[in-house]
mmCIF file of C-alpha atoms in Angstrom:
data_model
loop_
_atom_site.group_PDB
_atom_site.id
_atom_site.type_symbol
_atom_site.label_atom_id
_atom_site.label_comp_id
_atom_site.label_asym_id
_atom_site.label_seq_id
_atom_site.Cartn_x
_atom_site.Cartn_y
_atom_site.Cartn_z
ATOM 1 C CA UNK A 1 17.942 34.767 -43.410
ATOM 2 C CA UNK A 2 21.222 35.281 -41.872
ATOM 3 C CA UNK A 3 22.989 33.456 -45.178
ATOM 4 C CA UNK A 4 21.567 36.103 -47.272
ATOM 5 C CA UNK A 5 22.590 38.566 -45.156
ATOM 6 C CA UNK A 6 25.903 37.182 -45.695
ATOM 7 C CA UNK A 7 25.523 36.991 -49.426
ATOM 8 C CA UNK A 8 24.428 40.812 -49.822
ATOM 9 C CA UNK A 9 27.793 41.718 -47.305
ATOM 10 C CA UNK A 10 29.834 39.473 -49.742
ATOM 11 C CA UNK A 11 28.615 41.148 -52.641
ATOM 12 C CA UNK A 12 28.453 44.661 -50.852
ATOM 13 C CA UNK A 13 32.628 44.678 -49.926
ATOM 14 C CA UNK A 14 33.392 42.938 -53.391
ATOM 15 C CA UNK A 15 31.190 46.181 -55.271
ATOM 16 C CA UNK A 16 33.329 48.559 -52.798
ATOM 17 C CA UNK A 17 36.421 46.924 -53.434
ATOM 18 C CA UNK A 18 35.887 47.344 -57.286
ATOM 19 C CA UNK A 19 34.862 50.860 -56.862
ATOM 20 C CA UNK A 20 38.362 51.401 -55.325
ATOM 21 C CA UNK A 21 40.052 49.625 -57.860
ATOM 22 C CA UNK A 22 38.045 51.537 -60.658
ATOM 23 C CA UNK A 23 38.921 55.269 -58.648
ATOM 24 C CA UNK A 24 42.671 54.312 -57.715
ATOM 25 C CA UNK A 25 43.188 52.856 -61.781
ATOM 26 C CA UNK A 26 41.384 56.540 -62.669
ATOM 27 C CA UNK A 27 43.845 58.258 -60.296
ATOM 28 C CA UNK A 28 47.370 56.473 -61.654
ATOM 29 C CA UNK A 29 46.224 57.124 -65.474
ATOM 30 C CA UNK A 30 45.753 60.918 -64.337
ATOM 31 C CA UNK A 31 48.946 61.128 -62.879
ATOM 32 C CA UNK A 32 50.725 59.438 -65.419
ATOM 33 C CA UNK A 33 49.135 61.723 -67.818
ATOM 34 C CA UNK A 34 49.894 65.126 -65.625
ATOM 35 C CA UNK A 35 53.486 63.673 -65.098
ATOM 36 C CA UNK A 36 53.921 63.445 -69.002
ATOM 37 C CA UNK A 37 52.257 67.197 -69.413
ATOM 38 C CA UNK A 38 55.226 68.120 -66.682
ATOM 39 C CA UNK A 39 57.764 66.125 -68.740
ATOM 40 C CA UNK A 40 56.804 67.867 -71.730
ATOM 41 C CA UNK A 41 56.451 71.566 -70.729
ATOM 42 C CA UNK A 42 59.911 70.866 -68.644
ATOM 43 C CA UNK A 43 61.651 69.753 -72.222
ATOM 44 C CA UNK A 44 59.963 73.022 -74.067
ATOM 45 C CA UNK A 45 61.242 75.266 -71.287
ATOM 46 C CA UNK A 46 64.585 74.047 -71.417
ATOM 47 C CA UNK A 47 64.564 74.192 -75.243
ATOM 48 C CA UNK A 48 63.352 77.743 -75.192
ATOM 49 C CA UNK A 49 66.010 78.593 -72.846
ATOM 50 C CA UNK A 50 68.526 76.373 -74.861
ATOM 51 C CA UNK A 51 67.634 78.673 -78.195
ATOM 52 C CA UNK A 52 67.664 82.070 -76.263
ATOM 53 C CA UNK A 53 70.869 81.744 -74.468
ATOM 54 C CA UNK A 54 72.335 79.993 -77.514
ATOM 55 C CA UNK A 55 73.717 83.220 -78.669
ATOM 56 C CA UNK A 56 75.288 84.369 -74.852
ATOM 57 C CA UNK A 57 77.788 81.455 -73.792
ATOM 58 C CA UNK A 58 80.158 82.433 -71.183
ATOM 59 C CA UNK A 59 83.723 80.862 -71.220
ATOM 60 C CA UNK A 60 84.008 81.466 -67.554
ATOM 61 C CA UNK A 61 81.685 82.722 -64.696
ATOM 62 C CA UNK A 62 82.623 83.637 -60.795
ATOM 63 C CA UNK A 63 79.252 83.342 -58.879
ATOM 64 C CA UNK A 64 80.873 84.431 -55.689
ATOM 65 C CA UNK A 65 81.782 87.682 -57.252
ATOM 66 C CA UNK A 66 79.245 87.508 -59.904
ATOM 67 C CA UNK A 67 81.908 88.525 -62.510
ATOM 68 C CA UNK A 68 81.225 86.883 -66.147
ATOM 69 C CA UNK A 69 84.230 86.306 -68.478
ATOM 70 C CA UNK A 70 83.696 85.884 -72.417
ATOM 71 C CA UNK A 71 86.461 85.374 -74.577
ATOM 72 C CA UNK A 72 86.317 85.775 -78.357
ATOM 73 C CA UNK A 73 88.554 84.155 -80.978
ATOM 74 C CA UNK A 74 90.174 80.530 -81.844
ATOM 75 C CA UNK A 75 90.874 79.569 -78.573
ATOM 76 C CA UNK A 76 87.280 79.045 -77.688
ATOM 77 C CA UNK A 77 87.518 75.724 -79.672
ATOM 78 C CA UNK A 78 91.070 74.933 -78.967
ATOM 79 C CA UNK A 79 92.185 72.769 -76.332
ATOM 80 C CA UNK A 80 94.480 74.853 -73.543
ATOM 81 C CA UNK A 81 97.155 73.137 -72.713
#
């Protein structure tokens, strides 16, 4: 009797260690797939901020004084020497 107690303890930990298996496997595809959603609503943000601010570049801006400097004409492209 005490073998087949031994056999249904066997099989008992083996089913729970395959249930844990199955639930941690269920867990990483989840949070690969919420880590991908992140991914992908981070690279939309940054695209939609990308297109908005296209049009407002600053040449030159002073956080400590929060002044903003924007200076219009061919020397924007030019290298200053």
């Amino acid at each position: 009797m005490s073998s087949e107690l031994e056999v249904l303890i066997t099989e008992l930990e083996a089913k729970k260690t395959d249930e844990k298996a199955t639930r941690l496997e269920a867990l990483r595809q989840s949070f690969a797939e919420l880590e991908a959603r992140i991914l992908k609503l981070e690279q939309d943000q940054a695209e939609r901020e990308n297109k908005k601010n296209h049009k407002f570049q600053l040449d030159v801006f002073f956080q400590k004084y929060q002044i903003a400097l924007e200076v219009q004409g061919d020397q924007q492209s030019a290298l200053v020497s």
